[in-house]
Coordinates of C-alpha atoms and ligand atoms in Angstrom, one line a residue:
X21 CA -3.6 0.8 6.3
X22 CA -2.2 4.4 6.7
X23 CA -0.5 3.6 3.5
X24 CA 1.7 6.6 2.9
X25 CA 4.6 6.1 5.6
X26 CA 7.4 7.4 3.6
X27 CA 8.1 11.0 3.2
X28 CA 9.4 12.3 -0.1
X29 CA 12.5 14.6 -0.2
X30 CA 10.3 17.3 -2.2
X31 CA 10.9 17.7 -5.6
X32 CA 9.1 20.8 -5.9
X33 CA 6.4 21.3 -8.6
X34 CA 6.7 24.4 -10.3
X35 CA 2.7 25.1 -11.0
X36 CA 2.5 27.1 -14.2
X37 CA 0.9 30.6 -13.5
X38 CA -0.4 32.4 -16.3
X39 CA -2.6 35.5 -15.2
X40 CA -6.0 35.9 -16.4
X41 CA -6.8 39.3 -18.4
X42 CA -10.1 37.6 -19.8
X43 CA -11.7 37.6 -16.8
X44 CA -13.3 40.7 -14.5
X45 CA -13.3 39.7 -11.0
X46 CA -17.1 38.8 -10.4
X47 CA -18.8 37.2 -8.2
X48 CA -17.4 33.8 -7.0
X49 CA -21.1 32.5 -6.5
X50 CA -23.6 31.8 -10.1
X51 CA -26.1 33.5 -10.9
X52 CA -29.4 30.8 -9.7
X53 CA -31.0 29.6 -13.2
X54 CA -34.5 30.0 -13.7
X55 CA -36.1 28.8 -16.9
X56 CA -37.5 31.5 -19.6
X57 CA -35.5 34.4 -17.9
X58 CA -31.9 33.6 -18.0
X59 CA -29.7 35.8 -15.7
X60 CA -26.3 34.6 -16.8
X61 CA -23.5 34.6 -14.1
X62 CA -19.7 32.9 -13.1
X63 CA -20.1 29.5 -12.3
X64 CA -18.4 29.7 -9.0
X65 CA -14.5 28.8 -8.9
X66 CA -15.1 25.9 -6.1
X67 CA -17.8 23.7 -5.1
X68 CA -17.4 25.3 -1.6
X69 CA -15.2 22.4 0.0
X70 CA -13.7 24.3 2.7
X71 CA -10.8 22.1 3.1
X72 CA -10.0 22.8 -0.8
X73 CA -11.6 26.2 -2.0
X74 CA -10.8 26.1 -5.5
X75 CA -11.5 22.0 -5.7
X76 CA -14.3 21.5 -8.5
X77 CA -16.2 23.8 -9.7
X78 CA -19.7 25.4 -9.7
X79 CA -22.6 25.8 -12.4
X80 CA -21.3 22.5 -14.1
X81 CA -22.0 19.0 -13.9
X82 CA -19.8 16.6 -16.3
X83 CA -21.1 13.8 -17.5
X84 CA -18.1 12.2 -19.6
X85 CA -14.1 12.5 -20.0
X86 CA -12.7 11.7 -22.8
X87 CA -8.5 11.7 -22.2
X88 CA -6.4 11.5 -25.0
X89 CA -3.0 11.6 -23.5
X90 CA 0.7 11.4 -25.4
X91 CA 3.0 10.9 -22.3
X92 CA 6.7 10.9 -22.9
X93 CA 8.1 9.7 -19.9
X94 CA 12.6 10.8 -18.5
X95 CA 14.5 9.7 -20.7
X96 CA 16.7 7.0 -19.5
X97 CA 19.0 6.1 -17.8
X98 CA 18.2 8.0 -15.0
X99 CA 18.5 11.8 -16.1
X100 CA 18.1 14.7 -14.0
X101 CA 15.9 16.5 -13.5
X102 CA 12.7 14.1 -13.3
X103 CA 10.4 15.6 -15.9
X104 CA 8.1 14.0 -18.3
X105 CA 6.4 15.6 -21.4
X106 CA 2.3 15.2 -21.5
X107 CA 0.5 16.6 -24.0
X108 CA -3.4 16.0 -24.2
X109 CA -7.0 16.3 -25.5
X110 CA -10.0 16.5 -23.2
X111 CA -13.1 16.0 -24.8
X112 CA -15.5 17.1 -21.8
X113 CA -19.8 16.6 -21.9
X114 CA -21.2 18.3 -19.6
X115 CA -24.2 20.1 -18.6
X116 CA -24.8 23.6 -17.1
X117 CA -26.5 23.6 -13.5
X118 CA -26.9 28.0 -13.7
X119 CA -27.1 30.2 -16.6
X120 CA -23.4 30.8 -17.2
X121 CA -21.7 33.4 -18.9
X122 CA -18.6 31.8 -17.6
X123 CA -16.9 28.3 -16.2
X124 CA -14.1 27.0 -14.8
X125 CA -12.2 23.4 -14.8
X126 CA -9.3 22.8 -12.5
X127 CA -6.3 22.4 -14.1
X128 CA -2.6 23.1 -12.7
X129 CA 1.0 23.1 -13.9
X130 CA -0.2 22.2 -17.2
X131 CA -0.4 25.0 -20.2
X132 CA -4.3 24.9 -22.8
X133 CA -3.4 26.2 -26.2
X134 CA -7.2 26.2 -27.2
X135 CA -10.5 25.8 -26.1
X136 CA -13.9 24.8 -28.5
X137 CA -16.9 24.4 -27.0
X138 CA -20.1 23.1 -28.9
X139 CA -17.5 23.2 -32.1
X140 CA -16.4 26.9 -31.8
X141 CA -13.4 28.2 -30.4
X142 CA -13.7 30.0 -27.4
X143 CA -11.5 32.8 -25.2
X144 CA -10.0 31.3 -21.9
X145 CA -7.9 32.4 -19.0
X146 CA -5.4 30.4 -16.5
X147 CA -4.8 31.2 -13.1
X148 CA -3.3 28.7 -10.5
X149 CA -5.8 26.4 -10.4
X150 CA -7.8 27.4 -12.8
X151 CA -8.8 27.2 -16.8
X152 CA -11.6 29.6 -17.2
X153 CA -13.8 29.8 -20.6
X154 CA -16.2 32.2 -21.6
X155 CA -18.7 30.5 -23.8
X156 CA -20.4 32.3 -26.5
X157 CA -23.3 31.7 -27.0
X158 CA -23.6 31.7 -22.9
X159 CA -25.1 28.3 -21.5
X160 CA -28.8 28.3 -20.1
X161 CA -29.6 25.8 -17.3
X162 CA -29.7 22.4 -18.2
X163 CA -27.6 22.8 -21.7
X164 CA -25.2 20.5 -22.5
X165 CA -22.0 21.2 -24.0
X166 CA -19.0 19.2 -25.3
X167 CA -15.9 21.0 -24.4
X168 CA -12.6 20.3 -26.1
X169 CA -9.7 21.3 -24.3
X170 CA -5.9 20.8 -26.1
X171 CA -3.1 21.6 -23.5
X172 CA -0.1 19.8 -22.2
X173 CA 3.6 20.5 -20.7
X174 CA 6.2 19.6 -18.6
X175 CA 5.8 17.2 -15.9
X176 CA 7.5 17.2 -12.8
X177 CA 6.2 15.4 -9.0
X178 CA 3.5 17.8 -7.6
X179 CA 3.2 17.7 -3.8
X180 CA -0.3 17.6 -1.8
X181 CA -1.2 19.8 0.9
X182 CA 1.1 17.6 3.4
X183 CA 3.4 17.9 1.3
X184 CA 3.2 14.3 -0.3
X185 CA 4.0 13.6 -4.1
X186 CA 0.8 12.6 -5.7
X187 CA -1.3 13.7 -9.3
X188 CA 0.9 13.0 -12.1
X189 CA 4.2 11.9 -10.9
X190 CA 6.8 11.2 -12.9
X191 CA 9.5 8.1 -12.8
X192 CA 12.1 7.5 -14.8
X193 CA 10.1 4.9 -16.4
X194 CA 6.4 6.6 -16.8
X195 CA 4.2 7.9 -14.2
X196 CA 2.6 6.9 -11.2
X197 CA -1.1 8.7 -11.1
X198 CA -2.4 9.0 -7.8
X199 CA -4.8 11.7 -7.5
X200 CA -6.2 11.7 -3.8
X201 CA -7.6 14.2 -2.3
X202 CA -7.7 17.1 -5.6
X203 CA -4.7 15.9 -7.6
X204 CA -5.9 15.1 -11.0
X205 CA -6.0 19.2 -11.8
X206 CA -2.3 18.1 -12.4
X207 CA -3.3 16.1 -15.5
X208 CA -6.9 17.1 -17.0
X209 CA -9.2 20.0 -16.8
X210 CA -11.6 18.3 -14.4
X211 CA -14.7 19.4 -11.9
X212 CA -12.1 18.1 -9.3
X213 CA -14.3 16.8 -6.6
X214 CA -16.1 13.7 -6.0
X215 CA -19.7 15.3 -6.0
X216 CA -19.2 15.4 -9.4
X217 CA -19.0 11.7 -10.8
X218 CA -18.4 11.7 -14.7
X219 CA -17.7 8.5 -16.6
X220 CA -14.1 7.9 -18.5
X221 CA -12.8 6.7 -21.6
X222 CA -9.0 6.8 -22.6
X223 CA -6.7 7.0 -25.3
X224 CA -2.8 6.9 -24.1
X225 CA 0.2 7.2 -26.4
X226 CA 3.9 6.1 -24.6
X227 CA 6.9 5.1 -26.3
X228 CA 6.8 1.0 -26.9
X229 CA 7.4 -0.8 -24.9
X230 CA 5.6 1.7 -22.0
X231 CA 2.1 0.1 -21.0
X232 CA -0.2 3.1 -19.5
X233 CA -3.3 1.5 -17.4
X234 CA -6.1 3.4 -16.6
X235 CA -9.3 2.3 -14.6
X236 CA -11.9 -0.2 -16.2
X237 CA -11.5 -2.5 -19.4
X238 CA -8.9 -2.6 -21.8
X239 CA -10.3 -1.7 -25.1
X240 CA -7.4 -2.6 -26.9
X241 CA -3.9 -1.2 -27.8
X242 CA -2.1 -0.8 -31.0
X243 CA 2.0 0.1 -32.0
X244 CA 2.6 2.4 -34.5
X245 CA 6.2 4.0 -35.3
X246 CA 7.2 3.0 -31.8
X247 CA 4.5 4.2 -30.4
X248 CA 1.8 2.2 -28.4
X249 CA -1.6 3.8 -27.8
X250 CA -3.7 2.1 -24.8
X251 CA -7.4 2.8 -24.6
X252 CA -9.3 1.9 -21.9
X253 CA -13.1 2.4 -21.0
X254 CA -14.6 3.0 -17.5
X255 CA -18.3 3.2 -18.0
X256 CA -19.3 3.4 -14.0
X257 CA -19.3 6.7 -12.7
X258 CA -16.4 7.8 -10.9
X259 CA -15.0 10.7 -9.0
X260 CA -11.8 12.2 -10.5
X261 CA -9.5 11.5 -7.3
X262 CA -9.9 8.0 -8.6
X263 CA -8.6 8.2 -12.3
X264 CA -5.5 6.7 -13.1
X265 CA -3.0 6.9 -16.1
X266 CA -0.5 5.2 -14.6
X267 CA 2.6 4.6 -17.4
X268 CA 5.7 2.1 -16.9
X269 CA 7.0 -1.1 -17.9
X270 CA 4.1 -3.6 -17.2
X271 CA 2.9 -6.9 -17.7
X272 CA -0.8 -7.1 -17.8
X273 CA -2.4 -10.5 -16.6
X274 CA -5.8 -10.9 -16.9
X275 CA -8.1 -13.6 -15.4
X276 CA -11.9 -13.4 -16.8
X277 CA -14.2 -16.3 -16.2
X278 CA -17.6 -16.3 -17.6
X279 CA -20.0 -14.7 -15.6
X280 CA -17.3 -12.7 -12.9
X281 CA -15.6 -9.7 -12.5
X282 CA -12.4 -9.3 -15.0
X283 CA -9.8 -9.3 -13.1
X284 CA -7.1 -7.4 -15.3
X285 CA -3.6 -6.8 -13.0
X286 CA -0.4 -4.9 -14.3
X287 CA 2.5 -6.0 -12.6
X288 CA 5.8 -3.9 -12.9
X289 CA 8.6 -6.4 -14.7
X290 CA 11.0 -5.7 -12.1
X291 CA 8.2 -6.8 -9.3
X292 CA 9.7 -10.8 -8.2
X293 CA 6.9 -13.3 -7.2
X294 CA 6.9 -12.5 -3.2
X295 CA 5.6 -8.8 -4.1
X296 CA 2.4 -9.9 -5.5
X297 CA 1.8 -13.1 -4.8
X298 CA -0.9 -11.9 -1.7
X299 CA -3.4 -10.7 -5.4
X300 CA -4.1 -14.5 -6.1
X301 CA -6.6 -14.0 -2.7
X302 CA -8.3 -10.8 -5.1
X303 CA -11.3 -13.4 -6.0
X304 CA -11.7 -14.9 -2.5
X305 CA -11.9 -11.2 -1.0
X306 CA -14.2 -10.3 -3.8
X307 CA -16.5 -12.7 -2.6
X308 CA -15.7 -11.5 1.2
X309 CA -17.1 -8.4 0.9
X310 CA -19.6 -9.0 -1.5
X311 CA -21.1 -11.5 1.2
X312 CA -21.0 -8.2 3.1
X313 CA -21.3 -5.2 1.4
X314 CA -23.4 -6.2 -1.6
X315 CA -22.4 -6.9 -5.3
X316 CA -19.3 -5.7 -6.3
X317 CA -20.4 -2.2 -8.2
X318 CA -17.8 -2.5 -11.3
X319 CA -17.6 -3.6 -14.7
X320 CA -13.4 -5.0 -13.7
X321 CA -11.2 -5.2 -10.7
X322 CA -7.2 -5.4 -10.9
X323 CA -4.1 -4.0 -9.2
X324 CA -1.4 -1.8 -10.2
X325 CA 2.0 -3.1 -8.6
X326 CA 4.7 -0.1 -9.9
X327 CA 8.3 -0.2 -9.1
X328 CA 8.4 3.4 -7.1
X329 CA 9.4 3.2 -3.2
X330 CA 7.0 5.7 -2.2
X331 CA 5.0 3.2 -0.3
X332 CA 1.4 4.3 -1.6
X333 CA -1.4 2.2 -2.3
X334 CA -4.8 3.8 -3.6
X335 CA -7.9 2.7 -4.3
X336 CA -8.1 3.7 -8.1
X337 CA -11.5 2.6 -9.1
X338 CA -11.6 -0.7 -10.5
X339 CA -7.6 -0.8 -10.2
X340 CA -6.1 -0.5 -7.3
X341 CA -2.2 1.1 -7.2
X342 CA 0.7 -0.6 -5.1
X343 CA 3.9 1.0 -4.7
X344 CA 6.4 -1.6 -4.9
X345 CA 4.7 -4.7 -3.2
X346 CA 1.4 -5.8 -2.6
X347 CA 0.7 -7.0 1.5
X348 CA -2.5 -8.8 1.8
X349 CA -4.3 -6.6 4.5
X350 CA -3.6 -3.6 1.7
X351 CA -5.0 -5.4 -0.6
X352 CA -8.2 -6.0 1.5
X353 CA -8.4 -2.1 2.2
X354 CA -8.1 -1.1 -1.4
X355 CA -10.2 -3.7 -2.7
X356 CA -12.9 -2.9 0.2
X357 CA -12.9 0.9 -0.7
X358 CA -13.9 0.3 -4.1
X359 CA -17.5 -0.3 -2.5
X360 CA -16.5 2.2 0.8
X361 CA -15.2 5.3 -1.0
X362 CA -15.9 5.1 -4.4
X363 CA -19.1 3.6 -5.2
X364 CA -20.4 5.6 -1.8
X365 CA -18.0 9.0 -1.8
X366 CA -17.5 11.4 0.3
X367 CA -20.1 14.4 0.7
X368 CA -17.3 16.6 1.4
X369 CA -13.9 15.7 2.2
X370 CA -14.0 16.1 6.4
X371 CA -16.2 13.1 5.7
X372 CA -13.4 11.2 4.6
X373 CA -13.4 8.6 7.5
X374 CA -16.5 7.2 6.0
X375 CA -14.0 5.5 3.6
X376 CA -10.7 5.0 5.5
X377 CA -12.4 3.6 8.6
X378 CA -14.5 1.8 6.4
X379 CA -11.5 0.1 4.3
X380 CA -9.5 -0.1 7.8
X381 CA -12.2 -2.5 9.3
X382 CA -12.7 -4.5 5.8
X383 CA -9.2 -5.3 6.5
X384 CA -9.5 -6.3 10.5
X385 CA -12.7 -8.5 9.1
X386 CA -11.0 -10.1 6.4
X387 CA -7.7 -10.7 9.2
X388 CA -10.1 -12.3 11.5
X389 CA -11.0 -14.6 8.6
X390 CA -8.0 -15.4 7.7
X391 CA -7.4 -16.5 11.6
X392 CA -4.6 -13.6 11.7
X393 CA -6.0 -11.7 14.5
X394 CA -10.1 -11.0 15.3
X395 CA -12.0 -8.2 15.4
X396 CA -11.7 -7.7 19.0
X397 CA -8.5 -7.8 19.4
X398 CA -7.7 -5.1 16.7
X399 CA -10.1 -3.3 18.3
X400 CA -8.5 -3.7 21.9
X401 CA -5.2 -2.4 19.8
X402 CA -6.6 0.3 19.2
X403 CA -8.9 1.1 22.1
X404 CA -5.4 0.7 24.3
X405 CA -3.8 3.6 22.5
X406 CA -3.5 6.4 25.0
X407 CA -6.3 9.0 25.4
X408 CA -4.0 12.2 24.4
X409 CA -2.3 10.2 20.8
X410 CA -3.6 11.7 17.2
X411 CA -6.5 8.9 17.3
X412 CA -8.2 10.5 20.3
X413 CA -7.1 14.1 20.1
X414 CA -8.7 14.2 16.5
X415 CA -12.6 15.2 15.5
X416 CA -13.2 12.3 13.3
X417 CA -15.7 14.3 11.4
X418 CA -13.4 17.1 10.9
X419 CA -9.7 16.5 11.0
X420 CA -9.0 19.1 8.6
X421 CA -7.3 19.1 5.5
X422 CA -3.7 17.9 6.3
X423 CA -5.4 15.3 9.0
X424 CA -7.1 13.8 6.1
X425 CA -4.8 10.3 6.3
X426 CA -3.9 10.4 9.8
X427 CA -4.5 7.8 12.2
X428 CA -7.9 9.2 13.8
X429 CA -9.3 8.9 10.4
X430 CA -8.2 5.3 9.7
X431 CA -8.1 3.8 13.4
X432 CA -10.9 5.8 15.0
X433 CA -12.9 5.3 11.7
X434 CA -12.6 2.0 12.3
X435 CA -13.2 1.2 15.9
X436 CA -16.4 3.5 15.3
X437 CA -18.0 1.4 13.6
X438 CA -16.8 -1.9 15.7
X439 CA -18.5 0.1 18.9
X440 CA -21.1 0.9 16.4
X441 CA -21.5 -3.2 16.1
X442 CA -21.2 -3.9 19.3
X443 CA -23.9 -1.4 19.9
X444 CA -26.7 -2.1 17.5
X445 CA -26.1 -5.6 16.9
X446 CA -24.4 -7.6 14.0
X447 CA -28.0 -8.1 12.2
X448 CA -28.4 -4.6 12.2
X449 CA -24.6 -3.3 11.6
X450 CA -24.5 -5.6 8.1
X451 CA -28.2 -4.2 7.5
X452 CA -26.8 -1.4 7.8
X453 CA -23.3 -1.9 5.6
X454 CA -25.5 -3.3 2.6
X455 CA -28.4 -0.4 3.0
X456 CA -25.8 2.3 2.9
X457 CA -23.9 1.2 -0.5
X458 CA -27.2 0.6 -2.1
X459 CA -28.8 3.8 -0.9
X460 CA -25.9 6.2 -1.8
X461 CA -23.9 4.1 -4.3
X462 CA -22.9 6.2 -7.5
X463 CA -22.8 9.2 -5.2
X464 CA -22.0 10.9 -2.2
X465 CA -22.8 10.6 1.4
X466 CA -22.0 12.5 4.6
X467 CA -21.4 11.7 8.4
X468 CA -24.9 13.0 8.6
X469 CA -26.1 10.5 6.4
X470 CA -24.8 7.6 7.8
X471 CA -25.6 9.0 11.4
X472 CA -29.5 8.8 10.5
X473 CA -29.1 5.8 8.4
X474 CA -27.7 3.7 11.8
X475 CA -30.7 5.2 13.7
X476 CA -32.9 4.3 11.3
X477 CA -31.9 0.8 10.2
X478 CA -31.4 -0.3 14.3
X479 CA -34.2 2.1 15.8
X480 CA -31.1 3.3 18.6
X481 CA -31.1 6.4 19.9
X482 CA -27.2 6.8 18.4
X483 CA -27.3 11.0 19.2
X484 CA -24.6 10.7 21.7
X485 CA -22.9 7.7 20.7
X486 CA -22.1 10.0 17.5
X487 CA -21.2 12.8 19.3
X488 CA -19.0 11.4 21.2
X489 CA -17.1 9.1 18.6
X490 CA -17.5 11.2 15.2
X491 CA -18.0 14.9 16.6
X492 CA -16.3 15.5 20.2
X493 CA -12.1 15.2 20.5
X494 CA -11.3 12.6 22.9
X495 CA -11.6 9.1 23.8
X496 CA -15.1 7.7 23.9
X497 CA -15.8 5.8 26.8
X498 CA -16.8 2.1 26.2
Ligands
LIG21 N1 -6.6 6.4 0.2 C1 -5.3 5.9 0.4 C2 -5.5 4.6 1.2 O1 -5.7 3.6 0.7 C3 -4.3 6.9 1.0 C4 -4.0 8.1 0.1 C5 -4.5 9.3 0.3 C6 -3.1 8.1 -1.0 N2 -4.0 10.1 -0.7 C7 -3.2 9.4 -1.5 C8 -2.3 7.2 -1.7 C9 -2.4 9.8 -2.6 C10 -1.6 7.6 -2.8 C11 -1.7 8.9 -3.2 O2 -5.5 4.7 2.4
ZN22 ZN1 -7.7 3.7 2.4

């Protein structure tokens, strides 16, 4: 599903600039580390994603988040302007890749009054995008180092490079946390990109009776002075796009038998029966697409239904996020993308049809199924779509940063891979599906990669077929 239809009026973000004096303007690139002879450099301020230059950082590899968030959400009844309080600690292990002398972490609109790292305090800097700390002693190559990060302020509804609310957003009754593509700068000091996977753990204080739900298993929750503090633990690794926080009046209902995946949903108290009734099919798709893709990567599953009219849903890993109602196709593409997209990211983010197209044809499968519509004819849909629309005009493997959720990406994605089928065979094409989460699950993976893993698993020739379909404009003859 294109799943973002609706527009927001913009309610601009005012990002936070504070100028950096700490900081010389070096190199953007570290120094290479080599063991006994330390030549200590910048870790660079990107990881050299050309659609996002400052997204993630370089010389760093983080290993664990620890989030200790107190969120005060509007407060009601409906005040203007929409702006929420946050105030948080980021307890960050990570290990050096270079000999650093320096580091960032991404962090935007959002104000850090002190920095420790291994115990001591440290100086820092903030530019737009950027926190960046100088530790002393400088970090060799392979080092580890907890970093604690105390910083907080006002939030507001940031907009993505379309021009789309998403990161931290604020509603009157909490926040809807949607970080897709390199949002989650707007609410933690993170190595904001998914070639960096870190595990989570959570801590979230909102006024009772606010419930905040974050990805993996409740750990428990406890009310003090009006206050409720959530924590939650997400122990598989997971790219920061896919963190959630999300804060509002929900009811959590959880369904664990012995031996399967939790299934722990938190449905908005406004939301009536009709708007998620479809997440009663969540086991049967489970078992769907574990038939096909292999066992389901997570410790939990679950949706988010919230009462915001955006009309988003998102794949947060292990908890997928529904604006307002929950259809059944989206919840096929969400839950499908928790094996396409997040246990198997994104090498860089051009390569983002590897998990739209991917969730897009989950949800034609799991139609035909259902005896809604088959394959074929979804493909025919969009095989019928003339040569000079967005689907065909678009390089699937590049459709550049504000082409990431267009229709090329989802609808092309996906009839790729049924011409991909049709070519190779369906023995070969759910070889194939299974061999690629297993091989690159926990990571990343490019068009590249799943180019020579088609050739490989179905011994075709598939040179032109991906030239033509992944990296030539136009309409791929059949
Ligand atoms: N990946 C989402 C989907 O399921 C679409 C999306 C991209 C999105 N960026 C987002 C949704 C930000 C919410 C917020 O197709
Ligand atoms: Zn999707």
């Amino acid at each position: 599903m294109p799943a973002r239809p609706f527009r927001r009026s913009a309610l601009i973000a005012s990002a936070l600039v504070v100028t950096a004096t700490l900081i010389g303007s070096g190199a953007a690139v570290a120094a290479p580390g080599s063991p006994g002879t330390p030549r200590y450099g910048p870790g660079a301020d990107g990881v050299g994603d050309p659609y996002f230059p400052l997204a993630g950082n370089g010389g760093i590899d983080v290993v664990h988040y620890d989030l200790d968030l107190d969120y005060t959400p509007p407060l009601l009844p409906d005040p203007a302007p929409l702006e929420g309080a946050l105030a948080g600690v980021a307890t960050i292990d990570l290990v050096a890749t270079a000999d650093l002398d320096r580091f960032n972490l991404d962090l935007r609109g959002l104000t850090a009054s002190s920095v420790v790292v291994n115990g001591k305090p440290m100086a820092f800097a903030q530019t737009e995008n950027e926190l960046v700390i100088a530790p002393r002693p400088k970090l060799k190559t392979g080092q580890s180092a907890t970093v604690i990060v105390t910083y907080g302020g006002t939030t507001t509804v940031p907009l993505d490079i379309e021009g789309y609310p998403y990161g931290w957003v604020t509603t009157y009754d909490g926040a809807m946390v949607v970080s897709e593509p390199e949002g989650s700068a707007t609410w933690f000091p993170v190595n904001d990109h998914p070639t960096d996977k870190s595990t989570y753990s959570f801590a979230i204080t909102v006024p009772a009776p606010a419930v905040a739900v974050a990805n993996g298993l409740l750990v428990g929750s406890e009310t003090v002075d009006g206050k409720t503090t959530w924590w939650w633990d997400a122990p598989d690794p997971m790219a920061a796009y896919l963190a959630t926080a999300t804060v509002g009046n929900f009811r959590l209902e959880t369904d664990a038998p012995a031996g399967e995946t939790p299934i722990i949903n938190a449905i908005d108290v406004t939301r009536t029966p009709n708007q998620y009734v479809n997440l009663a099919r969540t086991r049967a798709m489970l078992a769907f697409f574990e038939a096909r893709y292999g066992e389901y990567p997570f410790v939990a599953y679950g949706a988010i239904v919230d009462n915001d009219s955006v009309g988003y849903a998102l794949e947060t890993q292990t908890r997928s996020f529904f604006s307002g109602s929950a259809s059944e196709g989206t919840i096929a593409h969400e839950l499908a993308h928790q094996w396409m997209g997040n246990h198997v990211s994104p090498g860089r983010w051009a390569d983002i049809w590897l998990n739209e197209g991917w969730a897009t044809y989950s949800t034609w499968m799991w139609n035909e199924e259902r005896s809604i519509r088959t394959v074929a004819a979804q493909f025919a849909i969009v095989m019928n779509r003339a040569a000079t629309t967005p689907t065909w005009n678009t390089v699937l493997a590049d459709p550049g940063p504000t082409g990431l959720f267009g229709a090329a990406v989802y609808d092309r994605g996906a009839a790729l891979l049924h011409a991909l089928r049709l070519e190779i065979g369906d023995e070969a094409f759910f070889d194939l599906a299974k061999t690629w989460v297993q091989e690159y699950g926990g990571g990343t993976a490019t068009t590249a990669d799943f180019a020579a893993l088609s050739e490989e698993i179905s011994g075709h020739d598939l040179e032109a077929f991906f030239t033509a379909w992944a990296y030539t404009p136009g309409k791929p003859a059949l």
